């Protein structure tokens, strides 16, 4: 391969520089979409990642992200815009060359440390890498120290690569996990000096705590402050203090010098990515991916943006009773755009390594369900949920920290991801290939490398979706946990990437990072890793997203699945297939549960029925004759699978009626979530604001009046329906409930 022919130090440096790009890419090569000619001229085509117009709609809140500005310094901004890259480089050529040379020198040292494998070193497995405890080897230490010397940009790449052993190798991933646990700290004295300078305080920071260039007399800034950091991350260090009003505060101080080298690093990365693209002859626009990730890291350094993200996260997910995040304290932050101090409420909590097995299992379940809801329901995704950013609050909630890197998923992608979950559970591989194409993950038409295994340079020709679907099914079957793990699908796609053309849309980066990281937490618990099915857990939320479309294509799909063509009659065959996806694996999924009801499904259902999310579903309810729909559900042969699913759901609910709920141990809601939603109450765990419920009641009253008109007019319809109610609906309903009760008793006996 051309890449393998590069000198070893350069090859390693390119891998590190493009680690973020490759970590998100199941395959090594990219392709344009759509592709017109039968034979692909790789060097002549540019990738287009845009979704179709009727499948794309911006996520709520994306305006703030799109209009975000780094600073008013246009020269610095040029480093992060491809069309202005040369302007930035020619303005500081020697700085760029020095940064490139120093990075190559450090990469060479890393390569020398890794050149030879000790004979007694076992080859780790994928599971072993994900479940790694602590790095101990000398060359692993050399790798981590080398990345830290290179700078925060390369540390971020290393943290990302740690979640993809299938890409960088098991042993490298195992060692890189040390970057997620604790970064090399910087001087506490320097951090306190930055704190005082940013806040413009010249007196003591707290009684007995005086920063450099400050005097000891005068009123202290805080009532208490621990001068020793409590956590050190790649971008800053955290200090714990107490304000004069009694509030505990976490002060995150930005690592000095981060902003100065970030532009240089990203300029070098962009240049190298373009060279890498030329060497491979790939049409994939790696520069676009680099720019996307660059913007994310820049936004992480804007602490006011991170504070706004934390506030928005708490607001968007306040309907989940067990999810929380700390609010920010603006009076303890520096100037906008240049603030090097982020002040958040201190949230009493414990890290995953401090938890018992049962507590850690509960934390993982809450985090997985919360992230699935973020991807499929709210579209505001925490893109860095590793162990350092997840904690179990003393109030029983899962606490998300560090909101610098967030991803906004538009509604078209949410709907496609929801469709993909159903298709994986149903083993509907052909439809899954169409979903891949819809999100520009694979080209349209599908392309196959006809010289696979024969020549280094690929020669692509069109092939049918059926062929790719069959190859994917075979490859996924070979992977462990193929239908229960996101990572297994990533590995399968990577192994197919040399035979079939695959794309690298930028959104893949943050989404893959989120779920690969969470599955790494699962792997630490072998019993849970064996039983827990991420796709099955996602299914209820995937169905809710299908029932609440926000794009034109999603609306058409819902209507065609819900109603028969050209009529207002329910299409029970299609609806049964939709709502019973993956039903066969339900028992397997339930085995992994901790015995605690998180209340996620109820919260999402209430949101669907009582907010604007359910507008499309309510419109269908207004058009459909509900009485005939109920009669069809109870008596139609096409609805038999759906009736079985309802019976099983009722039986499961009744059998676990005394199952403890997560809400029983929760305390007051976080301050950030209380604004706009009100205080959390144990008697109403899934709380919605009064305005939402008022609008929902108005909508359902309109639907009810419409259904009553259908039943009362013409005059002959009411007596006919009374007869049908007594003869068909009531007996069928009684039979369904009896079957559910009988099955619930059987399950209770089995449990006891």
XYZ file of C-alpha atoms in Angstrom:
752
model
C 0.000 0.000 0.000
C 1.209 3.544 -0.715
C 0.749 4.646 2.856
C 2.899 1.749 4.113
C 5.713 2.841 1.805
C 6.200 6.110 3.718
C 9.103 6.284 6.112
C 8.138 4.957 9.508
C 8.385 8.219 11.531
C 6.420 10.129 8.916
C 3.831 7.351 8.750
C 3.326 7.454 12.507
C 3.073 11.238 12.495
C 0.495 11.184 9.699
C -1.478 8.576 11.644
C -1.449 10.770 14.751
C -2.294 13.917 12.828
C -5.173 12.251 11.038
C -6.175 10.114 13.996
C -9.420 11.985 14.422
C -10.241 11.586 10.746
C -9.390 7.893 10.630
C -10.984 7.131 13.971
C -14.333 8.141 12.608
C -13.853 6.398 9.273
C -14.874 2.734 9.048
C -12.907 2.541 5.834
C -9.638 3.958 4.633
C -10.784 5.364 1.322
C -13.622 7.694 0.474
C -15.889 8.343 -2.472
C -18.108 11.016 -3.950
C -21.858 10.960 -3.640
C -23.559 10.627 -5.990
C -21.226 8.999 -8.536
C -22.174 9.296 -12.171
C -19.644 7.310 -14.218
C -19.424 3.547 -14.101
C -15.676 3.618 -13.516
C -14.551 6.086 -10.831
C -11.704 8.437 -11.604
C -10.580 8.917 -7.994
C -8.546 12.069 -8.401
C -11.146 13.972 -10.397
C -14.165 13.956 -8.100
C -14.979 15.899 -4.936
C -17.131 14.517 -2.149
C -20.524 16.045 -1.411
C -21.779 15.250 2.090
C -24.986 17.304 1.958
C -28.244 15.463 2.609
C -31.178 15.636 0.228
C -33.331 18.728 0.690
C -36.380 16.778 1.886
C -34.294 14.747 4.358
C -32.503 17.592 6.093
C -33.682 20.063 8.689
C -31.477 21.909 11.148
C -31.613 20.849 14.767
C -33.066 23.223 17.321
C -30.452 25.620 18.632
C -28.093 25.198 15.682
C -28.238 28.942 14.982
C -26.108 29.635 18.040
C -23.509 27.091 16.919
C -23.483 28.356 13.332
C -23.049 32.000 14.302
C -20.395 31.313 16.931
C -17.249 33.424 16.492
C -13.828 32.607 17.934
C -12.533 36.166 18.198
C -12.236 39.374 16.230
C -8.669 38.497 15.186
C -9.075 37.707 11.488
C -5.464 36.506 11.152
C -6.048 33.763 13.735
C -9.361 32.791 12.165
C -7.581 32.179 8.860
C -5.920 29.078 10.331
C -9.284 27.336 10.547
C -10.714 28.190 7.125
C -9.519 26.199 4.128
C -9.921 29.066 1.681
C -7.734 31.312 3.902
C -5.184 28.695 4.908
C -2.363 29.996 2.700
C -2.939 33.505 4.077
C -2.263 32.146 7.561
C 0.768 30.075 6.499
C 2.493 32.889 4.556
C 1.988 35.216 7.518
C 4.117 32.925 9.760
C 6.083 30.421 7.615
C 8.923 29.905 10.096
C 6.554 29.211 12.976
C 4.765 26.592 10.848
C 8.053 24.931 9.877
C 9.299 24.915 13.466
C 6.054 23.380 14.685
C 6.199 20.740 11.948
C 9.829 19.893 12.719
C 9.282 19.622 16.483
C 6.227 17.441 15.996
C 8.099 15.137 13.595
C 10.989 14.886 16.053
C 8.694 13.820 18.898
C 6.874 11.388 16.582
C 10.233 9.864 15.663
C 10.965 9.293 19.354
C 7.611 7.582 19.786
C 8.334 5.379 16.773
C 11.731 4.377 18.169
C 10.098 3.371 21.455
C 7.553 1.240 19.608
C 9.863 -0.180 16.952
C 10.327 -3.548 18.641
C 7.712 -5.546 20.531
C 8.974 -7.312 23.661
C 8.815 -11.046 23.121
C 6.791 -11.675 26.260
C 4.135 -9.061 25.436
C 0.790 -10.732 24.606
C -1.294 -9.374 21.771
C -4.363 -7.769 23.411
C -7.871 -8.332 22.132
C -10.512 -5.733 21.341
C -12.353 -6.510 24.578
C -9.104 -6.346 26.490
C -8.387 -2.879 25.161
C -11.806 -1.575 26.063
C -11.596 -3.083 29.546
C -8.036 -1.925 30.202
C -7.225 -1.001 33.801
C -3.965 0.958 33.752
C -0.956 1.347 31.448
C 2.343 0.062 32.783
C 4.717 -0.431 29.835
C 7.626 1.916 29.153
C 6.734 2.433 25.518
C 3.145 3.192 26.458
C 4.473 5.902 28.747
C 6.624 7.188 25.859
C 3.545 7.370 23.628
C 1.507 9.313 26.152
C 4.321 11.661 27.111
C 5.109 12.281 23.451
C 1.549 13.274 22.654
C 1.442 15.559 25.681
C 4.664 17.252 24.514
C 3.154 17.771 21.071
C 0.302 19.736 22.589
C -3.377 19.654 23.455
C -4.428 19.004 19.866
C -2.520 15.712 19.760
C -3.724 14.773 23.241
C -7.292 15.163 21.938
C -6.430 12.902 19.005
C -4.961 10.339 21.400
C -8.066 10.385 23.588
C -10.172 9.795 20.500
C -7.961 7.009 19.130
C -8.128 5.228 22.508
C -11.750 4.344 21.715
C -10.941 2.775 18.341
C -8.589 -0.215 18.810
C -10.023 -1.609 15.581
C -8.348 1.315 13.772
C -5.099 2.072 15.635
C -4.528 -1.398 17.045
C -5.395 -2.953 20.373
C -2.088 -2.248 22.106
C -1.944 1.417 21.051
C -5.546 1.963 22.121
C -4.836 0.297 25.447
C -1.965 2.651 26.195
C -3.756 5.763 24.950
C -6.532 5.292 27.504
C -4.146 6.751 30.066
C -4.686 10.141 28.418
C -8.344 10.047 29.461
C -7.648 9.408 33.121
C -5.275 12.189 34.084
C -3.356 14.712 32.005
C -0.001 16.117 33.073
C -0.837 18.967 35.479
C 0.646 22.448 35.310
C 1.696 24.639 38.213
C -0.955 25.490 40.812
C 0.738 28.863 41.318
C 0.347 29.655 37.632
C -3.306 28.553 37.681
C -4.081 30.816 40.650
C -2.325 33.711 38.895
C -4.485 33.172 35.771
C -7.579 33.062 37.987
C -6.748 36.387 39.622
C -5.814 38.083 36.323
C -8.947 36.946 34.502
C -11.264 38.081 37.288
C -9.368 41.347 37.829
C -8.861 40.609 41.525
C -5.787 42.011 43.290
C -6.505 40.822 46.830
C -6.456 37.319 48.290
C -8.428 34.677 46.391
C -9.520 33.203 49.740
C -8.271 33.495 53.333
C -4.689 32.245 53.219
C -4.612 31.864 49.395
C -2.787 34.689 47.598
C -1.856 34.529 43.921
C 1.339 35.934 42.454
C 1.292 39.729 41.943
C -1.625 40.025 44.400
C -1.501 41.439 47.933
C -2.734 39.750 51.074
C -4.904 42.539 52.409
C -8.392 43.407 51.208
C -11.574 41.365 50.907
C -11.086 37.784 49.638
C -12.747 36.721 46.392
C -14.051 33.465 47.864
C -14.861 32.217 51.332
C -12.779 29.070 50.784
C -10.479 27.793 48.006
C -8.371 24.655 47.816
C -5.073 25.815 46.233
C -4.371 22.267 44.968
C -6.134 21.118 41.817
C -8.702 18.329 42.186
C -8.653 17.248 38.512
C -6.391 17.837 35.536
C -7.651 17.555 31.944
C -6.163 18.214 28.524
C -7.447 21.796 28.369
C -7.411 22.874 32.005
C -7.398 22.109 35.723
C -10.265 22.193 38.205
C -10.159 23.811 41.654
C -12.795 23.566 44.357
C -13.973 26.524 46.397
C -16.891 28.035 48.276
C -18.526 31.413 47.662
C -19.511 33.810 50.417
C -23.191 32.857 49.996
C -22.349 29.215 50.757
C -22.459 27.835 47.196
C -19.701 25.387 46.305
C -17.992 26.157 43.022
C -15.748 24.310 40.564
C -13.269 26.651 38.864
C -11.816 25.332 35.609
C -8.618 27.196 34.687
C -7.432 26.937 31.089
C -4.005 25.452 30.449
C -1.556 28.279 29.579
C -0.373 28.521 25.970
C -3.181 26.403 24.526
C -4.592 29.144 22.324
C -1.179 30.184 21.028
C -0.318 26.841 19.379
C -3.775 25.631 18.381
C -3.828 27.561 15.091
C -0.354 26.296 14.198
C -1.306 22.686 14.922
C -4.448 22.829 12.846
C -2.702 24.554 9.947
C -0.062 21.812 9.951
C -2.788 19.150 10.216
C -4.649 20.589 7.239
C -1.501 20.691 5.086
C -0.584 17.119 6.014
C -4.140 15.898 5.422
C -4.077 17.339 1.925
C -0.739 15.665 1.255
C -2.082 12.404 2.652
C -5.089 12.711 0.369
C -2.821 13.243 -2.643
C -0.626 10.268 -1.760
C -3.630 7.958 -1.497
C -5.323 9.434 -4.554
C -8.503 9.700 -2.514
C -11.342 12.063 -3.461
C -12.441 12.198 0.166
C -12.280 15.749 1.496
C -10.180 15.219 4.627
C -9.703 18.982 4.902
C -13.431 19.388 5.530
C -13.264 16.832 8.339
C -10.211 18.575 9.808
C -12.040 21.904 9.725
C -15.083 20.381 11.430
C -13.038 18.973 14.295
C -10.936 22.155 14.486
C -14.068 24.196 15.052
C -15.068 21.805 17.827
C -11.763 22.186 19.657
C -11.835 25.961 19.253
C -15.308 26.035 20.752
C -13.999 24.022 23.701
C -11.624 26.882 24.475
C -14.470 29.406 24.572
C -15.618 28.988 28.161
C -18.700 31.153 27.684
C -19.756 28.812 24.891
C -19.180 25.828 27.182
C -21.258 27.490 29.896
C -24.071 28.090 27.393
C -23.819 24.434 26.311
C -24.111 23.265 29.922
C -27.195 25.430 30.425
C -28.773 24.243 27.166
C -28.000 20.591 27.947
C -29.729 20.856 31.321
C -32.754 22.555 29.735
C -33.118 20.100 26.846
C -32.856 17.001 29.013
C -34.772 18.183 32.065
C -37.654 15.869 31.068
C -35.382 12.914 31.969
C -35.593 12.681 35.757
C -32.177 11.053 36.237
C -29.991 13.319 34.006
C -28.343 16.461 35.287
C -25.432 18.837 34.812
C -23.977 21.719 36.848
C -25.045 25.282 36.161
C -22.590 28.121 35.545
C -21.757 31.138 37.689
C -21.161 34.191 35.440
C -19.824 36.481 38.193
C -16.718 34.250 38.523
C -15.754 34.266 34.836
C -13.465 36.510 32.817
C -14.246 38.600 29.712
C -16.220 37.031 26.876
C -14.219 35.216 24.167
C -10.987 35.532 26.146
C -12.036 34.082 29.517
C -9.603 31.485 30.833
C -11.807 30.644 33.823
C -15.040 28.648 33.778
C -17.102 28.693 36.993
C -19.676 25.951 37.553
C -21.652 24.800 40.560
C -19.857 21.992 42.356
C -22.032 18.888 41.985
C -21.417 16.347 44.791
C -20.686 13.101 42.970
C -18.330 10.143 42.592
C -16.228 8.940 39.675
C -16.917 5.510 38.096
C -13.788 4.004 39.665
C -15.135 4.908 43.131
C -18.401 2.990 42.655
C -19.418 -0.529 43.547
C -20.268 -2.961 40.757
C -24.020 -2.340 41.155
C -23.615 1.445 41.208
C -21.326 1.437 38.189
C -23.789 -0.746 36.287
C -26.576 1.701 37.074
C -24.401 4.634 35.989
C -23.627 2.940 32.647
C -27.307 2.175 31.994
C -28.319 5.753 32.746
C -25.514 7.139 30.554
C -26.313 4.838 27.619
C -30.038 5.618 27.670
C -29.358 9.339 28.079
C -26.966 9.375 25.086
C -29.435 7.390 22.958
C -32.089 9.997 23.787
C -29.622 12.732 22.862
C -29.014 11.134 19.450
C -32.578 10.108 18.573
C -34.808 12.580 20.434
C -33.192 15.903 21.363
C -30.356 16.072 18.816
C -27.948 17.738 21.290
C -25.248 15.118 21.853
C -22.457 15.111 24.417
C -19.541 14.091 22.190
C -17.003 13.189 24.882
C -18.682 10.948 27.506
C -15.598 9.119 28.792
C -15.134 8.123 32.419
C -13.716 11.503 33.389
C -16.885 13.284 32.247
C -19.473 10.933 33.779
C -20.167 10.761 37.491
C -22.837 9.372 39.785
C -24.328 12.247 41.749
C -24.978 11.926 45.459
C -28.646 12.467 44.565
C -28.649 9.326 42.370
C -28.522 11.083 38.997
C -25.966 10.668 36.228
C -23.952 13.893 36.053
C -22.522 14.960 32.683
C -19.472 17.229 32.777
C -17.342 19.086 30.205
C -19.601 20.592 27.541
C -16.916 22.065 25.315
C -17.368 19.462 22.579
C -21.035 19.004 21.651
C -22.676 17.835 18.443
C -25.985 19.000 16.989
C -27.638 16.294 14.927
C -30.192 17.567 12.462
C -33.591 15.914 12.242
C -32.811 14.120 8.989
C -29.873 12.286 10.590
C -31.905 11.498 13.712
C -34.594 9.893 11.581
C -32.017 7.926 9.587
C -30.311 6.685 12.765
C -33.697 5.621 14.141
C -34.402 3.712 10.939
C -30.974 2.060 11.167
C -31.685 0.784 14.696
C -34.901 -0.913 13.543
C -33.225 -2.360 10.470
C -30.345 -3.869 12.471
C -32.745 -5.528 14.922
C -34.887 -6.848 12.050
C -31.773 -7.954 10.112
C -33.104 -5.930 7.194
C -29.688 -5.444 5.633
C -30.923 -4.261 2.245
C -32.898 -1.382 3.745
C -29.893 -0.626 5.958
C -27.754 -0.093 2.847
C -30.306 2.472 1.630
C -30.024 4.223 5.005
C -26.219 4.280 4.650
C -26.659 5.972 1.300
C -29.227 8.443 2.643
C -26.727 9.782 5.199
C -23.867 9.740 2.647
C -22.019 6.992 4.510
C -21.790 4.977 1.290
C -22.034 6.267 -2.289
C -25.028 5.993 -4.535
C -24.772 3.792 -6.526
C -22.657 1.401 -4.446
C -19.089 0.965 -5.709
C -16.916 -2.173 -5.529
C -13.126 -2.419 -5.791
C -12.610 -4.828 -8.677
C -8.843 -5.046 -7.986
C -9.189 -5.951 -4.292
C -6.304 -8.256 -3.355
C -4.719 -7.811 -6.794
C -3.377 -4.246 -6.981
C -2.647 -1.441 -4.527
C -4.610 1.127 -6.534
C -8.363 0.496 -6.350
C -10.504 0.264 -9.454
C -14.141 0.869 -8.603
C -17.206 -0.126 -10.555
C -20.891 -0.013 -9.754
C -22.482 -2.897 -7.884
C -25.956 -3.553 -6.539
C -27.110 -2.844 -2.997
C -28.077 -6.500 -2.718
C -24.456 -7.608 -3.107
C -23.221 -5.162 -0.469
C -26.050 -6.147 1.904
C -25.120 -9.820 1.606
C -21.424 -9.121 2.196
C -22.234 -6.920 5.181
C -24.502 -9.561 6.740
C -21.767 -12.198 6.448
C -19.115 -9.901 7.907
C -21.332 -8.750 10.780
C -22.119 -12.364 11.627
C -18.397 -12.998 12.088
C -18.073 -10.202 14.621
C -18.919 -10.878 18.242
C -22.017 -9.021 19.430
C -22.790 -8.025 15.852
C -26.419 -7.207 16.620
C -25.898 -5.729 20.049
C -22.813 -3.500 19.788
C -22.164 -0.379 17.772
C -18.440 -1.166 17.750
C -19.023 -4.548 16.105
C -20.714 -2.808 13.184
C -17.814 -0.343 12.929
C -15.338 -3.230 12.789
C -17.408 -5.030 10.150
C -17.619 -1.915 7.984
C -13.899 -1.292 8.346
C -13.120 -4.794 7.105
C -15.372 -4.222 4.107
C -13.863 -0.830 3.290
C -11.126 -2.223 1.054
C -13.706 -4.069 -1.038
C -16.419 -1.401 -1.171
C -16.223 2.371 -1.302
C -17.162 4.282 1.868
C -17.482 7.955 2.722
C -16.426 9.974 5.756
C -19.135 12.543 6.525
C -17.936 14.850 9.325
C -20.856 14.045 11.645
C -19.589 10.457 11.919
C -16.717 11.733 14.062
C -18.593 12.867 17.141
C -21.312 10.216 17.010
C -18.846 7.351 16.807
C -16.850 8.796 19.654
C -19.911 8.955 21.887
C -21.074 5.374 21.466
C -17.700 3.674 21.185
C -16.770 5.351 24.475
C -19.947 4.159 26.180
C -19.395 0.609 24.977
C -15.940 0.823 26.506
C -17.666 1.361 29.854
C -19.838 -1.692 29.226
C -16.775 -3.846 28.597
C -15.539 -3.223 32.152
C -18.440 -5.380 33.385
C -18.240 -8.779 31.596
C -21.705 -9.875 32.691
C -23.320 -6.679 31.505
C -21.250 -6.621 28.309
C -22.529 -10.082 27.455
C -26.210 -9.374 28.095
C -26.720 -5.695 27.338
C -27.996 -4.892 23.847
C -27.469 -1.264 22.852
C -29.739 -1.562 19.798
C -32.583 -3.100 21.804
C -32.229 -0.341 24.383
C -32.447 2.208 21.569
C -35.550 0.707 19.945
C -38.306 2.524 21.932
C -36.653 5.859 21.227
C -36.116 4.976 17.571
C -39.848 4.277 17.272
C -40.671 7.570 19.014
C -38.461 9.421 16.556
C -40.231 7.670 13.660
C -43.590 8.768 15.102
C -42.424 12.389 15.406
C -40.919 13.256 12.003
C -39.618 16.756 11.365
C -38.564 16.416 7.705
C -40.633 15.991 4.569
C -39.213 12.543 3.924
C -39.894 11.470 7.509
C -43.491 12.711 7.233
C -44.019 10.726 4.040
C -42.527 7.584 5.613
C -44.776 7.894 8.669
C -47.865 8.431 6.577
C -47.126 5.506 4.238
C -46.435 3.215 7.212
C -49.463 4.366 9.190
C -52.129 4.631 6.491
C -53.039 2.615 3.440
C -52.304 4.407 0.194
C -55.041 6.835 -0.840
C -57.192 6.256 2.254
C -57.464 7.064 5.960
C -57.479 3.389 7.016
C -54.661 2.099 9.212
C -52.071 -0.082 7.485
C -51.779 -2.752 10.189
C -49.269 -4.899 8.336
C -46.759 -2.077 7.976
C -47.427 -0.721 11.463
C -46.947 -4.161 13.051
C -43.613 -4.621 11.307
C -42.515 -1.191 12.532
C -43.559 -1.459 16.174
C -42.405 -5.058 16.738
C -38.831 -4.597 15.459
C -36.354 -6.802 17.289
C -39.033 -8.206 19.557
C -37.315 -11.560 19.705
C -34.367 -10.167 21.616
C -36.388 -8.356 24.275
C -35.769 -10.943 26.985
C -32.033 -10.897 26.322
C -31.986 -7.130 26.723
C -33.956 -7.203 29.962
C -31.501 -9.617 31.600
C -28.879 -6.881 31.774
C -31.069 -4.416 33.635
C -30.202 -3.543 37.224
C -33.758 -3.963 38.436
C -34.319 -0.185 38.554
C -36.845 1.580 36.351
C -35.072 4.616 34.878
C -38.302 6.113 33.555
C -36.732 7.021 30.192
C -39.397 5.439 28.002
C -42.206 7.096 29.971
C -40.464 10.473 29.750
C -40.030 10.213 25.974
C -43.634 9.040 25.485
C -44.961 11.989 27.506
C -42.808 14.304 25.439
C -44.204 12.751 22.270
C -47.825 13.081 23.372
C -47.663 16.448 25.132
C -45.223 18.607 23.165
C -44.738 19.829 19.602
C -42.724 16.660 18.912
C -46.013 14.758 18.501
C -47.607 17.178 16.015
C -47.407 14.743 13.069
C -48.847 11.892 15.132
C -51.706 14.054 16.410
C -52.454 15.112 12.844
C -52.808 11.461 11.857
C -55.045 10.802 14.869
C -57.240 13.663 13.692
C -57.566 12.142 10.210
C -58.061 8.492 11.230
C -61.341 7.089 12.513
C -60.138 6.054 15.972
C -63.075 3.696 16.647
C -62.433 1.742 13.446
C -58.701 1.788 14.185
C -59.276 0.256 17.636
C -61.628 -2.357 16.178
C -59.082 -3.202 13.498
C -56.318 -3.548 16.080
C -58.394 -5.984 18.162
C -59.805 -8.088 15.304
C -57.579 -7.750 12.218
C -55.302 -10.649 11.276
C -52.674 -8.181 10.052
C -52.522 -6.664 13.546
C -51.862 -10.012 15.275
C -48.083 -9.411 15.734
C -48.825 -5.999 17.213
C -51.384 -7.473 19.617
C -48.776 -10.001 20.775
C -46.333 -7.185 21.385
C -48.916 -5.256 23.423
C -49.735 -8.371 25.469
C -46.034 -8.939 26.188
C -45.560 -5.288 27.134
C -48.536 -5.345 29.505
C -47.381 -8.627 31.036
C -43.864 -7.263 31.571
C -45.280 -4.110 33.164
C -47.593 -6.015 35.501
C -44.943 -8.590 36.395
C -42.494 -5.859 37.437
C -45.087 -3.598 39.021
C -43.143 -3.492 42.297
C -39.847 -2.845 40.558
C -38.035 0.065 42.304
C -37.872 3.283 40.342
C -34.901 5.589 39.990
C -37.122 8.495 41.044
C -37.493 7.192 44.584
C -33.971 8.331 45.557
C -33.635 11.571 43.600
C -33.252 14.913 45.292
C -33.990 18.468 44.074
C -33.454 19.246 40.404
C -30.288 21.086 39.366
C -30.665 24.884 39.228
C -29.977 24.995 35.481
C -32.779 22.517 34.760
C -35.235 24.210 37.126
C -35.291 27.391 35.081
C -38.183 27.007 32.664
C -39.174 23.549 33.949
C -39.797 24.160 37.627
C -38.644 22.199 40.643
C -38.481 18.431 40.356
C -41.116 16.559 42.389
C -41.077 12.889 43.348
C -44.841 12.594 42.767
C -44.372 13.840 39.199
C -40.964 12.503 38.099
C -41.550 13.147 34.392
C -42.379 16.816 34.699
C -43.300 19.049 31.773
C -43.871 22.827 31.914
C -47.470 23.981 32.281
C -47.422 25.783 28.905
C -46.580 22.549 27.066
C -49.362 20.637 28.772
C -51.855 23.431 28.077
C -51.156 23.425 24.329
C -51.300 19.616 24.273
C -54.721 19.615 25.971
C -56.023 22.036 23.355
C -54.771 19.783 20.538
C -56.263 16.625 22.027
C -59.607 18.399 22.596
C -59.713 19.204 18.872
C -59.001 15.541 18.065
C -61.703 14.370 20.485
C -64.324 16.707 18.985
C -63.446 15.467 15.495
C -63.819 11.824 16.539
C -67.179 12.520 18.195
C -68.452 14.134 14.994
C -67.452 10.997 13.087
C -69.404 8.807 15.512
C -72.528 10.982 15.731
C -72.978 11.823 12.068
C -74.694 10.500 10.041
C -77.307 9.495 12.635
C -77.265 5.782 11.783
C -73.542 5.435 12.688
C -73.916 5.712 16.471
C -76.280 2.713 17.008
C -74.146 0.597 14.641
C -71.050 1.390 16.624
C -72.757 0.593 19.912
C -73.549 -2.867 18.548
C -69.972 -3.360 17.303
C -68.655 -2.176 20.671
C -70.690 -4.801 22.547
C -70.182 -7.646 20.068
C -66.558 -7.181 18.979
C -64.554 -4.521 20.827
C -65.400 -5.350 24.448
C -64.974 -9.163 24.165
C -61.703 -8.772 22.217
C -60.369 -6.282 24.769
C -61.271 -8.585 27.661
C -59.524 -11.508 25.942
C -56.376 -9.429 25.366
C -56.248 -8.343 29.021
C -56.802 -11.904 30.266
C -53.946 -13.191 28.126
C -51.686 -10.423 29.406
C -52.584 -11.183 33.039
C -51.961 -14.897 32.554
C -48.572 -14.200 31.015
C -47.705 -11.764 33.828
C -48.437 -14.417 36.453
C -46.211 -16.872 34.631
C -43.383 -14.338 34.567
C -43.746 -13.553 38.266
C -43.540 -17.272 39.092
C -40.438 -17.541 36.938
C -38.812 -14.576 38.699
C -39.529 -15.974 42.169
